[in-house]
Amino acid sequence: MDNKLLPKLSQNLIEILNDDEYYDITIEVGKDPYVKVFRAHMVILHYRSPYLKRMLSTNKKKNDGTLVQIKLPNILPEIFEIILRYIYGGRLSLEDYDISDIIKILDAANELSLQELVTHLQSFLIENKANWMEENFDLVYQTSFKNNSFLELQKYCTNLISEEPDKIFKSPNFSSIPEKLLLPLIQNDNLQMDEVQIWERVIKWGLAQNPALPSELTNYSKDDFKTLKNSLQQCIPFIRFYNLTSKEFMDKVLPYRKLLPKELYEDLLITFLKLSDPDSKPTNKSKPRNRKERTRSRQQKPKYKPVRKGEYDSDDSEQSY
């Protein structure tokens, strides 16, 4: 019986949004030149959004009858309209919106501290839009790591990148990802990629951060190497150089030796020169990646287990030389 009565209540609350008489607050949403003003009711906003509750605590209703006004410049008006209907009626039909809009709704819900909606949107994307998220992995990955509110998306992305690292390493936008997103990738123990490929992608990323560097390595000056080294100084400690073969080290790392700390380079050189087989690797010198046979098809979803806030642990940050 309770469930049968709720739709009518929800509809009546949404109808209040059209009230011309009893609203007591206006909300200016967006930035010039695209700004829209919404009318609302302080009591509903106060109890439905912790973020708006904090804002309203400093904007108490004025005794002279003047309306309270707050501004939300970081949210698009069309997205806030969707959110506002959810705040009033507790309903949101996600099938009515493009996935890119759902990502925007997720961002807005997080800004307004609508944690219940944030959790619901993440679950909806993971359970229903896996193919789209794989095709737009750059956007999803960067969105998920904007802050620690999107824990379920973070877990999903971490699992996916471990099993199919090409989703981001070979994507057209790989070179533009920020360093704070690259570091967790190369630290991942379960990354299903050869170490030499990881090294090549990291070099590619570093070069993209410095487009003024010469195109040919033979034309590099001492300062050029120093510039590239500065860009990669946070990444190099997490490359597991001892997991390379002797040939890979000679072909791919030796030309960039000036990027490495002196002690590391000297030890690597001694270690690999001792190997008689160019396809052999040093033993017990570096923690291996947990490589496994790939059984997941493109159409299958990665294993997903919802996580709660505080349960998600980032990858171990110890150095991985």
CSV table of C-alpha atoms in Angstrom, one decimal:
chain,number,residue,atom,x,y,z
A,1,MET,CA,0.0,0.0,0.0
A,2,ASP,CA,2.8,2.4,0.9
A,3,ASN,CA,4.4,1.9,-2.5
A,4,LYS,CA,1.1,2.5,-4.3
A,5,LEU,CA,0.7,5.9,-2.6
A,6,LEU,CA,4.2,7.2,-3.2
A,7,PRO,CA,3.7,8.1,-6.9
A,8,LYS,CA,0.9,10.5,-6.1
A,9,LEU,CA,3.0,12.1,-3.4
A,10,SER,CA,5.9,12.4,-5.8
A,11,GLN,CA,3.8,14.0,-8.5
A,12,ASN,CA,2.3,16.5,-6.1
A,13,LEU,CA,5.7,17.6,-4.9
A,14,ILE,CA,7.0,18.0,-8.5
A,15,GLU,CA,3.9,20.2,-9.2
A,16,ILE,CA,5.0,22.5,-6.4
A,17,LEU,CA,7.9,23.5,-8.7
A,18,ASN,CA,5.3,25.4,-10.8
A,19,ASP,CA,4.0,27.3,-7.7
A,20,ASP,CA,3.7,31.0,-8.3
A,21,GLU,CA,2.8,32.1,-4.8
A,22,TYR,CA,4.6,30.3,-2.1
A,23,TYR,CA,8.2,29.9,-3.3
A,24,ASP,CA,10.7,31.8,-1.2
A,25,ILE,CA,14.1,31.4,-2.9
A,26,THR,CA,15.6,31.8,-6.4
A,27,ILE,CA,18.6,29.9,-7.7
A,28,GLU,CA,20.7,31.4,-10.4
A,29,VAL,CA,22.3,28.5,-12.3
A,30,GLY,CA,25.1,28.6,-15.0
A,31,LYS,CA,27.5,31.2,-16.3
A,32,ASP,CA,27.1,34.1,-18.7
A,33,PRO,CA,25.8,34.1,-21.3
A,34,TYR,CA,23.9,30.9,-20.4
A,35,VAL,CA,22.2,31.6,-17.1
A,36,LYS,CA,18.7,30.5,-15.9
A,37,VAL,CA,16.9,31.4,-12.7
A,38,PHE,CA,14.8,28.7,-10.9
A,39,ARG,CA,12.2,29.3,-8.2
A,40,ALA,CA,12.2,26.9,-5.2
A,41,HIS,CA,11.3,26.4,-1.6
A,42,MET,CA,13.9,26.6,1.1
A,43,VAL,CA,12.4,23.9,3.4
A,44,ILE,CA,12.6,21.3,0.6
A,45,LEU,CA,16.1,22.2,-0.4
A,46,HIS,CA,17.2,22.3,3.2
A,47,TYR,CA,16.2,18.7,3.9
A,48,ARG,CA,17.1,17.2,0.5
A,49,SER,CA,20.6,18.5,-0.2
A,50,PRO,CA,23.3,18.8,2.4
A,51,TYR,CA,25.2,21.2,0.2
A,52,LEU,CA,22.2,23.5,-0.3
A,53,LYS,CA,21.5,23.2,3.4
A,54,ARG,CA,24.9,24.7,4.2
A,55,MET,CA,24.4,27.5,1.7
A,56,LEU,CA,21.0,28.3,3.1
A,57,SER,CA,22.4,28.4,6.6
A,58,THR,CA,24.2,31.6,5.7
A,59,ASN,CA,21.2,33.0,3.7
A,60,LYS,CA,18.3,32.9,6.2
A,61,LYS,CA,14.9,34.1,5.0
A,62,LYS,CA,14.8,37.9,5.2
A,63,ASN,CA,12.2,39.5,7.4
A,64,ASP,CA,11.5,42.3,4.8
A,65,GLY,CA,10.0,39.8,2.4
A,66,THR,CA,12.9,39.9,0.0
A,67,LEU,CA,13.6,36.6,-1.7
A,68,VAL,CA,16.7,34.7,-0.8
A,69,GLN,CA,18.9,34.0,-3.8
A,70,ILE,CA,21.8,31.6,-4.3
A,71,LYS,CA,24.1,30.9,-7.2
A,72,LEU,CA,25.3,27.7,-8.7
A,73,PRO,CA,27.7,28.7,-11.6
A,74,ASN,CA,29.3,25.3,-12.0
A,75,ILE,CA,26.1,23.4,-13.1
A,76,LEU,CA,24.4,23.7,-16.5
A,77,PRO,CA,20.8,25.0,-16.3
A,78,GLU,CA,19.4,22.0,-18.2
A,79,ILE,CA,21.2,19.6,-15.8
A,80,PHE,CA,20.0,21.4,-12.7
A,81,GLU,CA,16.4,21.3,-13.9
A,82,ILE,CA,16.7,17.5,-14.0
A,83,ILE,CA,18.3,17.5,-10.5
A,84,LEU,CA,15.7,19.8,-9.1
A,85,ARG,CA,12.9,17.5,-10.3
A,86,TYR,CA,14.7,14.7,-8.5
A,87,ILE,CA,15.1,16.7,-5.3
A,88,TYR,CA,11.3,17.4,-5.2
A,89,GLY,CA,9.9,14.2,-6.5
A,90,GLY,CA,12.5,11.6,-5.8
A,91,ARG,CA,12.3,10.2,-9.4
A,92,LEU,CA,14.7,10.1,-12.3
A,93,SER,CA,14.1,8.1,-15.5
A,94,LEU,CA,17.7,7.6,-16.7
A,95,GLU,CA,16.6,5.9,-19.9
A,96,ASP,CA,15.3,9.3,-21.1
A,97,TYR,CA,18.8,10.9,-21.2
A,98,ASP,CA,22.0,10.5,-23.2
A,99,ILE,CA,24.9,8.9,-21.3
A,100,SER,CA,26.9,12.0,-21.6
A,101,ASP,CA,24.1,13.8,-19.8
A,102,ILE,CA,24.1,11.2,-17.1
A,103,ILE,CA,27.8,11.9,-16.5
A,104,LYS,CA,26.9,15.6,-16.1
A,105,ILE,CA,24.1,14.7,-13.8
A,106,LEU,CA,26.5,12.6,-11.8
A,107,ASP,CA,28.9,15.6,-11.4
A,108,ALA,CA,26.1,17.9,-10.4
A,109,ALA,CA,24.7,15.4,-7.9
A,110,ASN,CA,28.1,15.1,-6.3
A,111,GLU,CA,28.5,18.9,-6.0
A,112,LEU,CA,25.1,19.1,-4.3
A,113,SER,CA,26.0,16.2,-2.0
A,114,LEU,CA,23.2,14.0,-3.2
A,115,GLN,CA,25.0,10.8,-2.2
A,116,GLU,CA,22.0,8.5,-2.8
A,117,LEU,CA,21.8,9.7,-6.4
A,118,VAL,CA,25.5,9.5,-6.9
A,119,THR,CA,25.5,5.9,-5.9
A,120,HIS,CA,22.5,5.1,-8.0
A,121,LEU,CA,24.0,6.7,-11.1
A,122,GLN,CA,27.2,4.8,-10.8
A,123,SER,CA,25.4,1.5,-10.5
A,124,PHE,CA,23.2,2.3,-13.5
A,125,LEU,CA,26.2,3.1,-15.7
A,126,ILE,CA,28.1,0.0,-14.7
A,127,GLU,CA,25.2,-2.4,-15.0
A,128,ASN,CA,23.6,-1.0,-18.1
A,129,LYS,CA,26.1,1.0,-20.1
A,130,ALA,CA,29.3,-1.0,-20.1
A,131,ASN,CA,29.8,-1.0,-23.8
A,132,TRP,CA,29.5,2.8,-24.0
A,133,MET,CA,31.9,3.2,-21.1
A,134,GLU,CA,34.5,1.1,-22.8
A,135,GLU,CA,34.2,3.2,-26.0
A,136,ASN,CA,34.5,6.4,-24.0
A,137,PHE,CA,36.9,5.1,-21.4
A,138,ASP,CA,39.0,8.3,-21.3
A,139,LEU,CA,36.0,10.4,-20.2
A,140,VAL,CA,34.8,7.8,-17.7
A,141,TYR,CA,38.3,7.2,-16.2
A,142,GLN,CA,38.9,10.9,-15.7
A,143,THR,CA,35.5,11.5,-14.3
A,144,SER,CA,35.8,8.7,-11.8
A,145,PHE,CA,39.1,10.0,-10.3
A,146,LYS,CA,38.0,13.7,-10.0
A,147,ASN,CA,37.4,13.0,-6.3
A,148,ASN,CA,36.8,10.1,-3.9
A,149,SER,CA,33.0,10.2,-4.3
A,150,PHE,CA,32.9,8.0,-7.4
A,151,LEU,CA,34.3,4.9,-5.7
A,152,GLU,CA,32.3,2.4,-7.7
A,153,LEU,CA,33.4,3.9,-11.0
A,154,GLN,CA,36.9,3.9,-9.8
A,155,LYS,CA,36.8,0.2,-9.0
A,156,TYR,CA,35.2,-0.5,-12.3
A,157,CYS,CA,37.8,1.4,-14.2
A,158,THR,CA,40.7,-0.1,-12.3
A,159,ASN,CA,39.4,-3.6,-13.0
A,160,LEU,CA,38.9,-2.9,-16.7
A,161,ILE,CA,42.3,-1.2,-17.2
A,162,SER,CA,44.0,-4.2,-15.4
A,163,GLU,CA,42.5,-6.6,-17.9
A,164,GLU,CA,42.4,-4.5,-21.0
A,165,PRO,CA,45.1,-1.7,-20.6
A,166,ASP,CA,44.9,-0.8,-24.3
A,167,LYS,CA,41.6,0.9,-23.5
A,168,ILE,CA,43.5,3.9,-22.3
A,169,PHE,CA,47.2,3.3,-23.2
A,170,LYS,CA,46.4,3.2,-26.9
A,171,SER,CA,43.5,5.6,-26.9
A,172,PRO,CA,43.9,8.8,-29.0
A,173,ASN,CA,43.7,11.0,-25.8
A,174,PHE,CA,46.2,9.0,-23.8
A,175,SER,CA,48.9,11.7,-24.0
A,176,SER,CA,46.5,14.3,-22.5
A,177,ILE,CA,45.7,12.5,-19.3
A,178,PRO,CA,47.0,14.2,-16.2
A,179,GLU,CA,49.9,12.7,-14.3
A,180,LYS,CA,47.7,11.9,-11.2
A,181,LEU,CA,45.8,9.5,-13.4
A,182,LEU,CA,48.8,8.0,-15.1
A,183,LEU,CA,50.6,7.1,-11.9
A,184,PRO,CA,47.9,4.6,-10.6
A,185,LEU,CA,47.9,2.9,-13.9
A,186,ILE,CA,51.6,2.1,-14.0
A,187,GLN,CA,51.6,1.1,-10.3
A,188,ASN,CA,48.9,-1.5,-10.8
A,189,ASP,CA,50.2,-5.0,-10.0
A,190,ASN,CA,47.6,-6.6,-12.2
A,191,LEU,CA,48.3,-4.6,-15.4
A,192,GLN,CA,48.0,-7.0,-18.3
A,193,MET,CA,50.8,-5.5,-20.4
A,194,ASP,CA,54.5,-6.2,-21.0
A,195,GLU,CA,56.8,-3.9,-19.1
A,196,VAL,CA,58.5,-2.7,-22.2
A,197,GLN,CA,55.1,-1.6,-23.6
A,198,ILE,CA,54.4,0.3,-20.3
A,199,TRP,CA,57.8,2.0,-20.7
A,200,GLU,CA,57.1,3.0,-24.3
A,201,ARG,CA,53.8,4.5,-23.4
A,202,VAL,CA,55.3,6.5,-20.5
A,203,ILE,CA,58.0,7.9,-22.8
A,204,LYS,CA,55.3,8.8,-25.3
A,205,TRP,CA,53.3,10.5,-22.6
A,206,GLY,CA,56.4,12.5,-21.4
A,207,LEU,CA,57.2,13.6,-25.0
A,208,ALA,CA,53.6,14.8,-25.4
A,209,GLN,CA,54.0,17.0,-22.3
A,210,ASN,CA,57.0,18.7,-24.1
A,211,PRO,CA,56.1,19.2,-27.7
A,212,ALA,CA,59.1,21.6,-28.2
A,213,LEU,CA,61.6,18.8,-27.8
A,214,PRO,CA,63.4,17.6,-31.0
A,215,SER,CA,61.7,14.8,-32.9
A,216,GLU,CA,64.9,12.7,-33.1
A,217,LEU,CA,66.6,11.5,-29.9
A,218,THR,CA,70.0,11.9,-31.5
A,219,ASN,CA,69.4,15.7,-31.6
A,220,TYR,CA,68.7,16.0,-27.8
A,221,SER,CA,70.9,18.3,-25.8
A,222,LYS,CA,71.7,17.9,-22.2
A,223,ASP,CA,68.9,20.4,-21.4
A,224,ASP,CA,66.4,18.4,-23.5
A,225,PHE,CA,67.0,15.3,-21.5
A,226,LYS,CA,66.7,17.3,-18.3
A,227,THR,CA,63.3,18.6,-19.5
A,228,LEU,CA,62.0,15.1,-20.3
A,229,LYS,CA,63.4,13.7,-17.0
A,230,ASN,CA,61.6,16.4,-15.0
A,231,SER,CA,58.3,15.4,-16.7
A,232,LEU,CA,58.8,11.7,-15.9
A,233,GLN,CA,60.5,11.8,-12.5
A,234,GLN,CA,57.3,10.7,-10.7
A,235,CYS,CA,56.7,7.8,-13.2
A,236,ILE,CA,60.2,6.3,-13.5
A,237,PRO,CA,60.2,4.8,-9.9
A,238,PHE,CA,57.2,2.6,-10.9
A,239,ILE,CA,58.6,1.1,-14.1
A,240,ARG,CA,59.8,-2.4,-13.3
A,241,PHE,CA,62.9,-2.3,-15.4
A,242,TYR,CA,64.2,-5.7,-14.1
A,243,ASN,CA,61.1,-7.3,-15.7
A,244,LEU,CA,62.6,-6.4,-19.2
A,245,THR,CA,64.6,-8.8,-21.2
A,246,SER,CA,68.2,-7.9,-21.9
A,247,LYS,CA,67.4,-7.0,-25.5
A,248,GLU,CA,64.5,-4.8,-24.4
A,249,PHE,CA,66.7,-2.9,-22.0
A,250,MET,CA,69.4,-2.4,-24.6
A,251,ASP,CA,66.9,-1.3,-27.4
A,252,LYS,CA,64.4,0.7,-25.4
A,253,VAL,CA,65.9,1.9,-22.2
A,254,LEU,CA,69.6,2.5,-22.9
A,255,PRO,CA,68.9,5.3,-25.4
A,256,TYR,CA,67.1,7.1,-22.5
A,257,ARG,CA,69.7,6.3,-19.8
A,258,LYS,CA,70.0,10.0,-19.0
A,259,LEU,CA,66.5,10.0,-17.6
A,260,LEU,CA,67.3,7.4,-15.0
A,261,PRO,CA,68.9,8.0,-11.5
A,262,LYS,CA,72.6,7.3,-11.8
A,263,GLU,CA,72.6,4.4,-9.3
A,264,LEU,CA,69.6,2.7,-10.9
A,265,TYR,CA,71.1,3.0,-14.4
A,266,GLU,CA,74.5,1.6,-13.3
A,267,ASP,CA,72.9,-1.4,-11.5
A,268,LEU,CA,70.6,-2.1,-14.5
A,269,LEU,CA,73.6,-2.0,-16.9
A,270,ILE,CA,75.6,-4.4,-14.8
A,271,THR,CA,72.6,-6.7,-14.3
A,272,PHE,CA,71.7,-6.9,-18.0
A,273,LEU,CA,75.3,-7.2,-19.2
A,274,LYS,CA,75.6,-10.3,-17.2
A,275,LEU,CA,72.8,-12.0,-19.1
A,276,SER,CA,74.1,-14.2,-21.9
A,277,ASP,CA,70.7,-14.7,-23.6
A,278,PRO,CA,69.3,-11.4,-25.0
A,279,ASP,CA,65.7,-12.8,-24.4
A,280,SER,CA,66.4,-13.6,-20.7
A,281,LYS,CA,65.4,-11.5,-17.7
A,282,PRO,CA,67.0,-11.0,-14.3
A,283,THR,CA,65.5,-13.2,-11.6
A,284,ASN,CA,64.2,-12.0,-8.3
A,285,LYS,CA,65.2,-8.4,-9.0
A,286,SER,CA,61.7,-6.8,-9.4
A,287,LYS,CA,58.2,-7.5,-8.4
A,288,PRO,CA,56.4,-9.1,-11.4
A,289,ARG,CA,53.0,-8.0,-12.7
A,290,ASN,CA,50.3,-10.5,-12.1
A,291,ARG,CA,49.8,-11.6,-15.7
A,292,LYS,CA,46.9,-14.0,-16.4
A,293,GLU,CA,45.2,-15.5,-19.4
A,294,ARG,CA,42.7,-13.2,-20.9
A,295,THR,CA,39.3,-14.8,-21.0
A,296,ARG,CA,37.1,-11.8,-21.1
A,297,SER,CA,35.4,-10.9,-24.4
A,298,ARG,CA,34.7,-7.3,-25.4
A,299,GLN,CA,31.0,-7.8,-24.8
A,300,GLN,CA,31.3,-9.2,-21.3
A,301,LYS,CA,31.3,-6.8,-18.4
A,302,PRO,CA,34.2,-6.9,-15.9
A,303,LYS,CA,33.5,-8.4,-12.6
A,304,TYR,CA,31.8,-5.7,-10.5
A,305,LYS,CA,31.2,-5.5,-6.9
A,306,PRO,CA,29.7,-2.3,-5.5
A,307,VAL,CA,31.9,-0.6,-2.9
A,308,ARG,CA,31.1,1.8,-0.2
A,309,LYS,CA,32.8,5.0,0.6
A,310,GLY,CA,36.1,4.2,2.4
A,311,GLU,CA,36.3,0.7,1.1
A,312,TYR,CA,38.3,1.4,-2.0
A,313,ASP,CA,42.0,1.2,-1.6
A,314,SER,CA,44.3,2.6,-4.2
A,315,ASP,CA,47.2,0.6,-5.5
A,316,ASP,CA,50.3,0.1,-3.5
A,317,SER,CA,52.6,3.1,-3.9
A,318,GLU,CA,55.9,1.5,-3.2
A,319,GLN,CA,58.6,2.0,-5.7
A,320,SER,CA,58.9,-0.8,-8.3
A,321,TYR,CA,62.4,-0.6,-9.9
